[in-house]
mmCIF file of C-alpha atoms in Angstrom:
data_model
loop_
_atom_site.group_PDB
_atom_site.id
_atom_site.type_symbol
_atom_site.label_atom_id
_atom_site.label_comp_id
_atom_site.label_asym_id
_atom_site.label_seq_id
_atom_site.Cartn_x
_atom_site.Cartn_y
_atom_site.Cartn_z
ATOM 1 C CA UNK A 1 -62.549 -17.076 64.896
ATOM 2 C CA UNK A 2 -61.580 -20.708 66.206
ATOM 3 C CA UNK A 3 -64.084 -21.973 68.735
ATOM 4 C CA UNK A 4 -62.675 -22.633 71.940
ATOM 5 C CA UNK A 5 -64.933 -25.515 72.664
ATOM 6 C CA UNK A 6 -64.145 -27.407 70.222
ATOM 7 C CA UNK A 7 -60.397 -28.404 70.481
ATOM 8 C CA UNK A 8 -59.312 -31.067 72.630
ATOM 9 C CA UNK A 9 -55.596 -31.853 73.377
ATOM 10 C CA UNK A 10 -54.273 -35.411 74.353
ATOM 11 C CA UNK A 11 -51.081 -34.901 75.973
ATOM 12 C CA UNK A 12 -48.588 -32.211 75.801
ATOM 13 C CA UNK A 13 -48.728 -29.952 72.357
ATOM 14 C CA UNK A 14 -45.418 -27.696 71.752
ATOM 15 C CA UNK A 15 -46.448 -24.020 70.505
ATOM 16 C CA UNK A 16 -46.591 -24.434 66.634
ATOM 17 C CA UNK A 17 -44.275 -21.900 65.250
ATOM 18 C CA UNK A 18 -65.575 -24.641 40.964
ATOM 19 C CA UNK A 19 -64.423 -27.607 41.921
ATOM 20 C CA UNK A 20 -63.496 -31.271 40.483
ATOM 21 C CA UNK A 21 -62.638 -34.732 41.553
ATOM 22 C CA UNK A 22 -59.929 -37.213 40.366
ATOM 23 C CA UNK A 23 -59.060 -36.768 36.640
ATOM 24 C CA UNK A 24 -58.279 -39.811 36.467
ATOM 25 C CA UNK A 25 -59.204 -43.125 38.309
ATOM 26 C CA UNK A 26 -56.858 -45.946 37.632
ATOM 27 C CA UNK A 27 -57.735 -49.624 37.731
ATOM 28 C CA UNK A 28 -54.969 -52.115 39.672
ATOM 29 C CA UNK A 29 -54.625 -55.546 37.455
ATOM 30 C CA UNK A 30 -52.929 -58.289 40.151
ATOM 31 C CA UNK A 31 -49.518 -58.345 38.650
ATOM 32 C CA UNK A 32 -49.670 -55.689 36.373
ATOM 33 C CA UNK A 33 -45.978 -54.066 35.171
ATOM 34 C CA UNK A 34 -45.944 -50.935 37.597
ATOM 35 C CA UNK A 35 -45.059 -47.388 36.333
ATOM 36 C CA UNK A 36 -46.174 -48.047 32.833
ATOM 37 C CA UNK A 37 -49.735 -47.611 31.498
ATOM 38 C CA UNK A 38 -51.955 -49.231 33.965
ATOM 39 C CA UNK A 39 -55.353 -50.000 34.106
ATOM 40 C CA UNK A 40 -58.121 -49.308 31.611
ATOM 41 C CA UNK A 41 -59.421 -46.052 33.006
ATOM 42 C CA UNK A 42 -62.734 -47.364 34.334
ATOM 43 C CA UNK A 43 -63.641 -47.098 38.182
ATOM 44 C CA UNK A 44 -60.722 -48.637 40.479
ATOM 45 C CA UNK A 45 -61.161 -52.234 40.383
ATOM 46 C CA UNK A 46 -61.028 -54.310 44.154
ATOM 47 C CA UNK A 47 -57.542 -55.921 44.113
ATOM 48 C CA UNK A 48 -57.626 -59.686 44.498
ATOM 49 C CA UNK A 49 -55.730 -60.927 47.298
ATOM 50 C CA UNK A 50 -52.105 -62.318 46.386
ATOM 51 C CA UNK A 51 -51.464 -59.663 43.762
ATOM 52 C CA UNK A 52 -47.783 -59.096 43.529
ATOM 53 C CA UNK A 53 -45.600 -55.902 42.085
ATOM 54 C CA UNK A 54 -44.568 -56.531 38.584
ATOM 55 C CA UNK A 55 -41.121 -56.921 37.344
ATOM 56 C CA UNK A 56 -38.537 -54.531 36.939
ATOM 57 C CA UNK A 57 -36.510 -52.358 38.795
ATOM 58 C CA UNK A 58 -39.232 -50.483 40.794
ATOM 59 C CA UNK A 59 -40.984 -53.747 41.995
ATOM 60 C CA UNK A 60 -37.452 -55.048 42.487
ATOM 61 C CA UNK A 61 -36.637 -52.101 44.830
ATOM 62 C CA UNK A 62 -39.709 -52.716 47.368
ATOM 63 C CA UNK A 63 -39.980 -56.686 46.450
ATOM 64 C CA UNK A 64 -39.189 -57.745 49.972
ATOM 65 C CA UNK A 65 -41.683 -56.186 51.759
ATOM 66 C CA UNK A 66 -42.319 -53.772 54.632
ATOM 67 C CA UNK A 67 -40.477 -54.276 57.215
ATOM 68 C CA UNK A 68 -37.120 -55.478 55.505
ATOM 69 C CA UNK A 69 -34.161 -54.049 54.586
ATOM 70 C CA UNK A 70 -34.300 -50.934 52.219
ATOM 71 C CA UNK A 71 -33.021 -52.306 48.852
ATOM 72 C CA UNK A 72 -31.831 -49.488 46.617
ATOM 73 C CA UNK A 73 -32.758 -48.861 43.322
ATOM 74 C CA UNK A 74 -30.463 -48.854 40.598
ATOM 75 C CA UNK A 75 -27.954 -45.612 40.579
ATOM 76 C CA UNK A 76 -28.745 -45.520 44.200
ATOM 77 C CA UNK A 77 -26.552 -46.173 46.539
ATOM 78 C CA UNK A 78 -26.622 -46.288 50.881
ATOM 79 C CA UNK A 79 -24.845 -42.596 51.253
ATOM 80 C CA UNK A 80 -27.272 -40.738 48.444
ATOM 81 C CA UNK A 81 -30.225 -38.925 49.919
ATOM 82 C CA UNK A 82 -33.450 -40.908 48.778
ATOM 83 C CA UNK A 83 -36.025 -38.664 46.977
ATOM 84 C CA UNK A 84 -38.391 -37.454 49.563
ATOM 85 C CA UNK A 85 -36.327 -38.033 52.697
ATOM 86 C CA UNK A 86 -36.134 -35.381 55.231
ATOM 87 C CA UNK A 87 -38.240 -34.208 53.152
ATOM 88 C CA UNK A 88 -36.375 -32.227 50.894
ATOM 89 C CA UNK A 89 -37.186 -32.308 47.392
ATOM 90 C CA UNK A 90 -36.956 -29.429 45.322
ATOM 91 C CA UNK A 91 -38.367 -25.662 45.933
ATOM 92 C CA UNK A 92 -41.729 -25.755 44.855
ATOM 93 C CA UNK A 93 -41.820 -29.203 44.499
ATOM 94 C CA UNK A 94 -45.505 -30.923 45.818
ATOM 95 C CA UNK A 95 -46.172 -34.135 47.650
ATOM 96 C CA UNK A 96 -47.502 -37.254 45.675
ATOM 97 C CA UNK A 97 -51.237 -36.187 45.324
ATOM 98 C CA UNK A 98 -51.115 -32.368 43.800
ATOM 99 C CA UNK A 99 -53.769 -30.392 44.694
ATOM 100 C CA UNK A 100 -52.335 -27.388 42.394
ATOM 101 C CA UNK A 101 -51.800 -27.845 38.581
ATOM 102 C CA UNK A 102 -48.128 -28.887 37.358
ATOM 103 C CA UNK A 103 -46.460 -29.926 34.501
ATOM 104 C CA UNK A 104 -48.223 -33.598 34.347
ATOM 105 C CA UNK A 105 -43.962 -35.171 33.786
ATOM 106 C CA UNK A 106 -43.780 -33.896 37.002
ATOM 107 C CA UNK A 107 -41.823 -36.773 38.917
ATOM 108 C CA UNK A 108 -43.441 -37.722 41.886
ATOM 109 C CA UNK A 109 -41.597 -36.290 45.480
ATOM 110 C CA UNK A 110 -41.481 -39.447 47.409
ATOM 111 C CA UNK A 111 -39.531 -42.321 46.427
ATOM 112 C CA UNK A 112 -40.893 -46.475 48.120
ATOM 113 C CA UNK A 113 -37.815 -46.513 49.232
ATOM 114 C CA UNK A 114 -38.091 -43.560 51.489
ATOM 115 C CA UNK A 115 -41.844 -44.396 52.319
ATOM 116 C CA UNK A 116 -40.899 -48.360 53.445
ATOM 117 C CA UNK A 117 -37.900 -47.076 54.878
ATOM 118 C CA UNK A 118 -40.352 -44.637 57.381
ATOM 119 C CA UNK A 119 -43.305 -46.804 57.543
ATOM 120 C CA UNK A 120 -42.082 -48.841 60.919
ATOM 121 C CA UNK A 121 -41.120 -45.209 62.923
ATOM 122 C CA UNK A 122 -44.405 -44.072 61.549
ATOM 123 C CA UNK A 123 -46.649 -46.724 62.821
ATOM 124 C CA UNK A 124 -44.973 -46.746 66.233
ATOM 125 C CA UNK A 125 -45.707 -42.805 66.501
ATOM 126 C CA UNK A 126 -49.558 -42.870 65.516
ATOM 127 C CA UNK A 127 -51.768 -42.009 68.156
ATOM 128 C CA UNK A 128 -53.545 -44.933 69.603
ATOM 129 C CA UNK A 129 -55.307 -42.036 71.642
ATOM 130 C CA UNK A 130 -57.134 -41.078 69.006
ATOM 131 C CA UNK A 131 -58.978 -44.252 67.855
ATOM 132 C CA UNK A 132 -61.384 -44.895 70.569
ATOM 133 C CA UNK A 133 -62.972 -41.520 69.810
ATOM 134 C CA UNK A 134 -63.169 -42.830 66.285
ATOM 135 C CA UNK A 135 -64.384 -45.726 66.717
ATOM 136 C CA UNK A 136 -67.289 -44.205 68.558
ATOM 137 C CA UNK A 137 -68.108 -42.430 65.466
ATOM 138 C CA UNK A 138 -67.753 -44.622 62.974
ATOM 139 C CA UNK A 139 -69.801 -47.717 65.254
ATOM 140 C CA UNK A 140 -72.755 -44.640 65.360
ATOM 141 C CA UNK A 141 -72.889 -44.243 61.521
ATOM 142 C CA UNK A 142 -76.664 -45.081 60.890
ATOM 143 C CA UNK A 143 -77.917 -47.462 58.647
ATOM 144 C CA UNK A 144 -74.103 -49.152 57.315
ATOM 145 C CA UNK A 145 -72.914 -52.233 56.860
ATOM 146 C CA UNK A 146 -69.451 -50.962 56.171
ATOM 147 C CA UNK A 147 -67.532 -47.737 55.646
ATOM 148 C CA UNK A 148 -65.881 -46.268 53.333
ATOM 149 C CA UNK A 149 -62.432 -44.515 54.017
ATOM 150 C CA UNK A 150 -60.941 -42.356 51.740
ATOM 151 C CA UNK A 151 -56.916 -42.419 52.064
ATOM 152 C CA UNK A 152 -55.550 -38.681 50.551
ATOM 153 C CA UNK A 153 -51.779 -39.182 49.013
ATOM 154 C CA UNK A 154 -51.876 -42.718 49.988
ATOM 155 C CA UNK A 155 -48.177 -43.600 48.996
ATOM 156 C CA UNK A 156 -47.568 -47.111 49.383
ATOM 157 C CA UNK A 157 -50.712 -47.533 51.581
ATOM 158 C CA UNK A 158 -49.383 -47.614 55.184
ATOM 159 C CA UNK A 159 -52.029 -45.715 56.416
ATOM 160 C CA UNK A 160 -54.149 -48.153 55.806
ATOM 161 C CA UNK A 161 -52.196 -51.189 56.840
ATOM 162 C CA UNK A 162 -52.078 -49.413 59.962
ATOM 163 C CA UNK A 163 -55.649 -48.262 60.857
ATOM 164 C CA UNK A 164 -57.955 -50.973 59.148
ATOM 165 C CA UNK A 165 -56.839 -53.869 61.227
ATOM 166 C CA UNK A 166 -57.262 -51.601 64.278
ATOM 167 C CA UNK A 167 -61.302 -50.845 63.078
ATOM 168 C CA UNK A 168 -64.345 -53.101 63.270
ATOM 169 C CA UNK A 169 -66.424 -53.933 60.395
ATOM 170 C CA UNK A 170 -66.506 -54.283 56.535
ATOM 171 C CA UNK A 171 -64.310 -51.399 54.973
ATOM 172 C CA UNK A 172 -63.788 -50.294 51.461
ATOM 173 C CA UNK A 173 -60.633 -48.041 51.232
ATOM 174 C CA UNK A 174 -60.562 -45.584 48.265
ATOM 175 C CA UNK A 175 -56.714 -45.074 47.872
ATOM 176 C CA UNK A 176 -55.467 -41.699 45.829
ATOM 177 C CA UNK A 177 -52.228 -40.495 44.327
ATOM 178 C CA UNK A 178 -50.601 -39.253 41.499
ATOM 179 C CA UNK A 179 -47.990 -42.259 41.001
ATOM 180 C CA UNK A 180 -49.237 -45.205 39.357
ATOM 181 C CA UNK A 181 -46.275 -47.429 40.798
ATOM 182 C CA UNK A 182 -47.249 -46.292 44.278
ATOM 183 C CA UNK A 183 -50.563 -46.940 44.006
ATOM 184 C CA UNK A 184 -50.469 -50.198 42.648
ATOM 185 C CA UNK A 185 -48.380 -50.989 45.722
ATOM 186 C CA UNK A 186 -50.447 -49.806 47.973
ATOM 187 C CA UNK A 187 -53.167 -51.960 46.389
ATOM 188 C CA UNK A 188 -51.828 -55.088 46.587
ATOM 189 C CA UNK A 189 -49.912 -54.776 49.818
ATOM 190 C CA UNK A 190 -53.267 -53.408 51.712
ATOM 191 C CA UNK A 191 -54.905 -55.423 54.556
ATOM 192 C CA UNK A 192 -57.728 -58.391 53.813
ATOM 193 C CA UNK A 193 -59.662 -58.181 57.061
ATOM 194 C CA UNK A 194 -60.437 -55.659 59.753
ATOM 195 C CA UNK A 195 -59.649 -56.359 63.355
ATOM 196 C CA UNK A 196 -63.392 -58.397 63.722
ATOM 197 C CA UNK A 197 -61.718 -60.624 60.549
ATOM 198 C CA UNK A 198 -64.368 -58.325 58.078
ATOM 199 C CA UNK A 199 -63.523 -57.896 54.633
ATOM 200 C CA UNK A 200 -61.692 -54.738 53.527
ATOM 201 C CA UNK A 201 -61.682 -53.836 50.007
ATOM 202 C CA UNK A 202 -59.700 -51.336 48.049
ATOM 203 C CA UNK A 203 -60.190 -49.121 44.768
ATOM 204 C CA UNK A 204 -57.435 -46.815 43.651
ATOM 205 C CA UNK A 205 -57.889 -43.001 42.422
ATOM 206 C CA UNK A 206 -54.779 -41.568 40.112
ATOM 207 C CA UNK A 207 -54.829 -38.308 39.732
ATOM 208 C CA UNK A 208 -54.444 -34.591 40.498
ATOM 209 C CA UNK A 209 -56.446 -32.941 42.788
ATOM 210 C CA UNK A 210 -57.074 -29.395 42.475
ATOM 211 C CA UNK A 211 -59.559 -28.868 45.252
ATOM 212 C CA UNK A 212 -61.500 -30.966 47.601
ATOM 213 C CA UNK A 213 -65.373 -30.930 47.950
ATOM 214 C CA UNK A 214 -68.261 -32.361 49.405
ATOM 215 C CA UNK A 215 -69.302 -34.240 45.904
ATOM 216 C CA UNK A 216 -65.584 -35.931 45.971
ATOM 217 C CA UNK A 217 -66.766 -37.260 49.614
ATOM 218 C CA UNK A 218 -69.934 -38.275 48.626
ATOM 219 C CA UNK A 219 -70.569 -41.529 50.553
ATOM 220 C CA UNK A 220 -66.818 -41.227 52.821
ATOM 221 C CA UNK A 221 -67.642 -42.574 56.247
ATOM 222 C CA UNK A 222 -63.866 -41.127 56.848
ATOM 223 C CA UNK A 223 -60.701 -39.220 55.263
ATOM 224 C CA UNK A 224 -57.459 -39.943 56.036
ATOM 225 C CA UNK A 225 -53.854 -39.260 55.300
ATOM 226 C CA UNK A 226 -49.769 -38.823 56.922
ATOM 227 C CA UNK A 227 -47.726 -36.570 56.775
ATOM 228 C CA UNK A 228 -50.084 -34.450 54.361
ATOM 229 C CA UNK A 229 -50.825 -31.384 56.453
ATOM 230 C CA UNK A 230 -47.538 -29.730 56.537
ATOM 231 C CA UNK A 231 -47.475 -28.967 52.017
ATOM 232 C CA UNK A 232 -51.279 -27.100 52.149
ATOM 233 C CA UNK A 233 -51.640 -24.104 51.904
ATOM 234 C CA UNK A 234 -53.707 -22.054 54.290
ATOM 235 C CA UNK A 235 -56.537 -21.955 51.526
ATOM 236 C CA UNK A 236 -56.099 -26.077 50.854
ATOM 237 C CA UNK A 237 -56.520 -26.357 54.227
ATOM 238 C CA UNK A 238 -59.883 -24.254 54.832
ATOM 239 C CA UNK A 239 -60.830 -26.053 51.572
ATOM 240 C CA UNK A 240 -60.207 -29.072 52.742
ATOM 241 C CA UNK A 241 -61.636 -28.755 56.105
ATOM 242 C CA UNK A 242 -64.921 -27.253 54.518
ATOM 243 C CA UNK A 243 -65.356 -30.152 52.213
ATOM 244 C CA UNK A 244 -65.380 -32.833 55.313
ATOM 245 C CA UNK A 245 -67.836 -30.157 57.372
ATOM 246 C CA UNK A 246 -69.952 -30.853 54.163
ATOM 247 C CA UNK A 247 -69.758 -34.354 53.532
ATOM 248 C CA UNK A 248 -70.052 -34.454 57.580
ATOM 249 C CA UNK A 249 -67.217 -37.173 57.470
ATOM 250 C CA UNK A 250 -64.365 -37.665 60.376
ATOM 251 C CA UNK A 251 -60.756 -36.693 59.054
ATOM 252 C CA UNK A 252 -57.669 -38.276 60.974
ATOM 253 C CA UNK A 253 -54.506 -36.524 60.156
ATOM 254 C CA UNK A 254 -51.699 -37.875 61.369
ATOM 255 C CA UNK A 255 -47.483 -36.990 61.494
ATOM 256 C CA UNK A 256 -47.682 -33.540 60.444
ATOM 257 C CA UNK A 257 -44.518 -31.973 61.218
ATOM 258 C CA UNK A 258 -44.396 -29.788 65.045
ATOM 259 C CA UNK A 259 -41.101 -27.972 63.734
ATOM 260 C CA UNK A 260 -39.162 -29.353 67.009
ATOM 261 C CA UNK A 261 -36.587 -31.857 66.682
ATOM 262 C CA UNK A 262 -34.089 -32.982 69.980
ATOM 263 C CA UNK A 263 -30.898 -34.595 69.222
ATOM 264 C CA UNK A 264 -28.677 -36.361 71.860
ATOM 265 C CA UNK A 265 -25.684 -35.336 72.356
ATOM 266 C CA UNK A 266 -26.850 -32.042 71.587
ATOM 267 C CA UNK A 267 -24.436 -29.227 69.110
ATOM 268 C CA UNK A 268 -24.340 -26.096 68.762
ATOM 269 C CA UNK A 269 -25.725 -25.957 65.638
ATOM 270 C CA UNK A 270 -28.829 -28.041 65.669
ATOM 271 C CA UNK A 271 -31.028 -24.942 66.523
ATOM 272 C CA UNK A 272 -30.073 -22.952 63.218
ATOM 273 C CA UNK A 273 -30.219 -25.928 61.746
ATOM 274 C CA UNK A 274 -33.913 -26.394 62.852
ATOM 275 C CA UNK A 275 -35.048 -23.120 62.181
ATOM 276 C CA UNK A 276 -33.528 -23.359 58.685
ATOM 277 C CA UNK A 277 -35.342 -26.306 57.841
ATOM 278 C CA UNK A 278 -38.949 -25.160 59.167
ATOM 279 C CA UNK A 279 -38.076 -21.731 56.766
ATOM 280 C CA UNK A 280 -37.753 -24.297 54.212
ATOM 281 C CA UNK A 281 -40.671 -25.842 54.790
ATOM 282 C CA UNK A 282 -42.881 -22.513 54.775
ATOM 283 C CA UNK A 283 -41.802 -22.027 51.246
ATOM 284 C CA UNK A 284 -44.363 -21.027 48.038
ATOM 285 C CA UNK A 285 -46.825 -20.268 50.840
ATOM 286 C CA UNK A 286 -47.208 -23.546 52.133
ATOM 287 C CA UNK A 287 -47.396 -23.820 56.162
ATOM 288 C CA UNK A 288 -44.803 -26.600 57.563
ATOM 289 C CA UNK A 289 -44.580 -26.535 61.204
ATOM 290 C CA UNK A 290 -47.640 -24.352 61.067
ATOM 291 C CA UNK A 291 -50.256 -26.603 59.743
ATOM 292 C CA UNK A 292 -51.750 -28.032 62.142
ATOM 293 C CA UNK A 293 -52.805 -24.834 64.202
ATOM 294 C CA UNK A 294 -54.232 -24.115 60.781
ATOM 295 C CA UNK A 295 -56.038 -27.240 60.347
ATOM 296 C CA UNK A 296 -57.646 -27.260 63.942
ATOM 297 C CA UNK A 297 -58.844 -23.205 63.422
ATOM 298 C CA UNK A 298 -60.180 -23.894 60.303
ATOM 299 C CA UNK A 299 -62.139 -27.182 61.652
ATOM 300 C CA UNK A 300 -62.921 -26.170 64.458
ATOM 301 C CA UNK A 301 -64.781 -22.922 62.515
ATOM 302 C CA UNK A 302 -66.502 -25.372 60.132
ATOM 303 C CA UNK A 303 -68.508 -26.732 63.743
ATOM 304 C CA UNK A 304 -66.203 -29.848 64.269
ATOM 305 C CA UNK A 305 -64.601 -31.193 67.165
ATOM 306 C CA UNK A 306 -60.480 -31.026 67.100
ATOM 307 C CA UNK A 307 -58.329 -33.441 69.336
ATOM 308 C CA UNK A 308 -54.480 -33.191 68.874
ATOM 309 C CA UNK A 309 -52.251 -35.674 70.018
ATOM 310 C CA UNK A 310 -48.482 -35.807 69.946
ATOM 311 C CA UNK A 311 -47.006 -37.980 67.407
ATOM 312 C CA UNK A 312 -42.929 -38.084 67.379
ATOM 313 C CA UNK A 313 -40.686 -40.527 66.094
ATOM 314 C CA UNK A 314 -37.949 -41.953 68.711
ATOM 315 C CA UNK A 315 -34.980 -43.175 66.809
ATOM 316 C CA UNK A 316 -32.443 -44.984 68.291
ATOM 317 C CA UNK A 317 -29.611 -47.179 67.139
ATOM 318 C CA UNK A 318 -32.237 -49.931 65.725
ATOM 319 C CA UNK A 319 -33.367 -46.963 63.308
ATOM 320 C CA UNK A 320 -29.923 -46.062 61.964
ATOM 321 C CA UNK A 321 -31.092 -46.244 58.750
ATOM 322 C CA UNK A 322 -34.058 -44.150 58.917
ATOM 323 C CA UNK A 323 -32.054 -41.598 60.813
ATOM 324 C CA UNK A 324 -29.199 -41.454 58.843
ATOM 325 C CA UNK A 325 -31.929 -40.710 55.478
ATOM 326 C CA UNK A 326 -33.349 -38.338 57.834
ATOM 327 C CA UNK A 327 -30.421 -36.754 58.848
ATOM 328 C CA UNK A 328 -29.475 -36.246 54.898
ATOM 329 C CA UNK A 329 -32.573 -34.878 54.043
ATOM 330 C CA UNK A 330 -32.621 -32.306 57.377
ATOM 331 C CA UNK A 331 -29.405 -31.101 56.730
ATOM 332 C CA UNK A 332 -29.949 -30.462 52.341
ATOM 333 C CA UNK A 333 -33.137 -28.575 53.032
ATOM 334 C CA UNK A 334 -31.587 -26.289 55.768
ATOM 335 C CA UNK A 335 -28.719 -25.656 53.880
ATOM 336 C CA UNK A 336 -31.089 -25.083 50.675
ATOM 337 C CA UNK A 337 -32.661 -22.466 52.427
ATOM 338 C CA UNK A 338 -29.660 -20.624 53.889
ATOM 339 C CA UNK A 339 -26.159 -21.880 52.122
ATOM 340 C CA UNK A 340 -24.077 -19.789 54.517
ATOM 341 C CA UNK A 341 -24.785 -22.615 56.716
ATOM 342 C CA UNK A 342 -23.054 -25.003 53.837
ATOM 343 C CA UNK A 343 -18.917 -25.288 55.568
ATOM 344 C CA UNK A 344 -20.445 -25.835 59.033
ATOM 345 C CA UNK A 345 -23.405 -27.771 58.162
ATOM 346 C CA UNK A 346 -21.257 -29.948 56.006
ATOM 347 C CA UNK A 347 -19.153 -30.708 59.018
ATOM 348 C CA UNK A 348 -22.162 -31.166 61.054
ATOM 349 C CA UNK A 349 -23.688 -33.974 59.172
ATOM 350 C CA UNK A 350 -20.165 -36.001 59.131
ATOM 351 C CA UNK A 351 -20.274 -35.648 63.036
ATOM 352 C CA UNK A 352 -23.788 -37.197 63.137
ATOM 353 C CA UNK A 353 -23.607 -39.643 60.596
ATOM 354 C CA UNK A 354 -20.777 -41.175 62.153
ATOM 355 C CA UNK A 355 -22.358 -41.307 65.387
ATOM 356 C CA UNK A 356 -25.203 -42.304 64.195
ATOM 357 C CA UNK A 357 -23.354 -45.429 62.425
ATOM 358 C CA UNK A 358 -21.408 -46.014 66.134
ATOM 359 C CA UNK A 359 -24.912 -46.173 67.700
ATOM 360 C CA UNK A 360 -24.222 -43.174 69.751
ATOM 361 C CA UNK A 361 -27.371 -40.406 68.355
ATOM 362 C CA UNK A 362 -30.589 -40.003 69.558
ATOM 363 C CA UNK A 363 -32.977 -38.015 67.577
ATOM 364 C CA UNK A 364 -36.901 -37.439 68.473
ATOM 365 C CA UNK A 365 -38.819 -35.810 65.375
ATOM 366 C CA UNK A 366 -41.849 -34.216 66.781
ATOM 367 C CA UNK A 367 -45.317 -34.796 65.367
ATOM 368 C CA UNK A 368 -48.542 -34.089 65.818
ATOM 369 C CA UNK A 369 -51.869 -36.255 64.947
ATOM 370 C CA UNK A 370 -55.676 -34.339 64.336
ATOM 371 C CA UNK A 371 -58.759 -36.000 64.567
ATOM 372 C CA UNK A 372 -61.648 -33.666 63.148
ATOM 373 C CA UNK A 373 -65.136 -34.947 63.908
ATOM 374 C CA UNK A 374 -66.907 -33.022 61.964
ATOM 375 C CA UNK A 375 -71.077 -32.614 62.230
ATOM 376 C CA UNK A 376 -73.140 -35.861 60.932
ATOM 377 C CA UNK A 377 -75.056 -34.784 57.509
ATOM 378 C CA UNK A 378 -78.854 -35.377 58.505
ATOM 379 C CA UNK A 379 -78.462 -35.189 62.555
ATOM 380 C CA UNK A 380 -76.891 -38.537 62.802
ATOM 381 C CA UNK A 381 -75.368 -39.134 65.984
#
């Protein structure tokens, strides 16, 4: 049973329609050829400051940095849906850190592209509400001279250029995901110094994981991760909640999808197309537009305080491209989940792109943030 006392809202929520660690922890060598064999399989090394993406296509395709134009990848090209975008992907198909078993030539879900292409909306949606109560936390952690964050599915680390210039104090970020390209990226494109000008340090963790425990967190002053929520199962969820109750580490949780979407001028259409979409997104048992409700109950029964906070992206015309990638990947999964919908849904999308190119659509995509404060280990404050 969820306790009531526990959950806090900021702002206005919409109803919400044996163990192991890391297999594998993968060391980052400053300009290192990404997506080959990296690293020498000894604990992730702290990346040196000026560390640059190797050669080749896949540094090629994120070489100018956050922030600047998407450059595609070869075979890609402006009207192809990048993998990940929407998201889409493929039934069954996981996020970047796997916390089931899968064929190990599994290609990752999420291209850069997509994830530089998002990271701007993504950082202008993140809570600011939630920090201060964070802060609090972390600035009552006894006896540390630092903490230690631990950044779930990490992509190319935008989580962490986000929040570690907004915290105080010596941080050492432990990054994890499956794909050695991303990670590497996220290494050597992560923030130097906190917001007081501390140092913040970085390790990297490549692997699978199959469930989430206390022992993982050993030492985690903090978990984080985006857009995570909404591909967990019920049971990774309660697993994963249990594991911070136990370490009695903070998790922030932010753009998990709310299953609401408003598009201006409205259609016809764009409420089929919505509920086709969050269908999609329930697939193989995994809870979409549900999670969060699920994430709250389940902290809230493992003793820790729950504050939600809404979270949407506002995309205008000076986010055509986002929206337009967004759009794509919207319309493919809905239609992947009921192709009836295919004739109309194909006319649809031609409507909106084009007035999304003529600076004419509107769309807000409705998220929600969670901080869990879970119970101190030891009756720390």
């Amino acid at each position: 049973m969820t306790n009531p006392v526990t959950i806090q809202q900021s702002g206005t929520i919409p109803a919400q329609p044996g163990p192991r660690e890391v297999t594998v922890t993968d060391d980052v060598t400053p300009g290192a050829r990404p997506g080959g064999t990296s690293g020498s399989g000894q604990a992730g090394n702290s990346v040196a400051p000026g560390g640059k993406p190797g050669p080749g296509a896949a540094g090629d395709a994120v070489r100018q940095g956050l922030g600047s134009s998407v450059v595609f990848g070869p075979g890609q090209v402006p009207g192809a849906v990048i993998p990940g975008a929407g998201p889409s992907g493929k039934p069954g198909s996981r996020p970047t850190v796997k916390l089931r078993e899968a064929d190990p030539d599994d290609p990752p879900r999420y291209a850069p592209e997509w994830l530089e292409l998002r990271e701007p909306a993504d950082a202008a949606a993140r809570a600011h509400d939630l920090l201060d109560p964070l802060r609090i936390r972390l600035a009552n952690l006894p006896g540390k001279s630092g903490v230690v964050i631990h950044d779930l599915g990490c992509g190319t680390g935008s989580m962490g250029r986000w929040l570690a210039p907004r915290l105080d104090g010596a941080q050492h970020w432990v990054l994890h995901d499956r794909d050695p390209y991303l990670l590497h990226f996220a290494a050597v494109a992560s923030p130097r110094s906190a917001a007081d000008g501390s140092r913040v340090s970085v390790e990297t963790r490549r692997g699978d994981i199959a469930r989430l425990t206390p022992d993982a967190l050993r030492g985690a002053s903090l978990v984080t991760a985006s857009a995570l929520l909404d591909v967990l199962t019920r049971e990774e969820i309660d697993t994963f909640a249990a594991a911070c109750a136990g370490a009695g580490c903070p998790a922030l949780l932010t753009l998990s999808v709310a299953g609401r979407v408003e598009l201006t001028p409205s259609h016809p259409l764009d409420a089929e197309l919505t509920q086709a979409f969050n269908d999609h997104q329930r697939r193989d048992g995994l809870l979409g537009p549900d999670a969060v409700t699920a994430a709250a109950e389940a902290f809230s029964e493992h003793g820790a305080t729950v504050r939600l906070h809404p979270s949407p992206w506002r995309l205008g015309p000076e986010q055509a491209a986002l929206t337009e990638q967004w759009l794509r990947g919207w319309v493919g999964a809905a239609v992947e989940e009921r192709p009836e919908l295919r004739a109309e849904a194909d006319v649809y999308l031609a409507d909106r792109l084009a007035a999304c190119a003529a600076g004419e659509l509107r769309v807000t995509v409705h998220h929600i943030d969670l901080l869990a404060l879970s119970r101190p280990v030891g009756g720390a404050s």
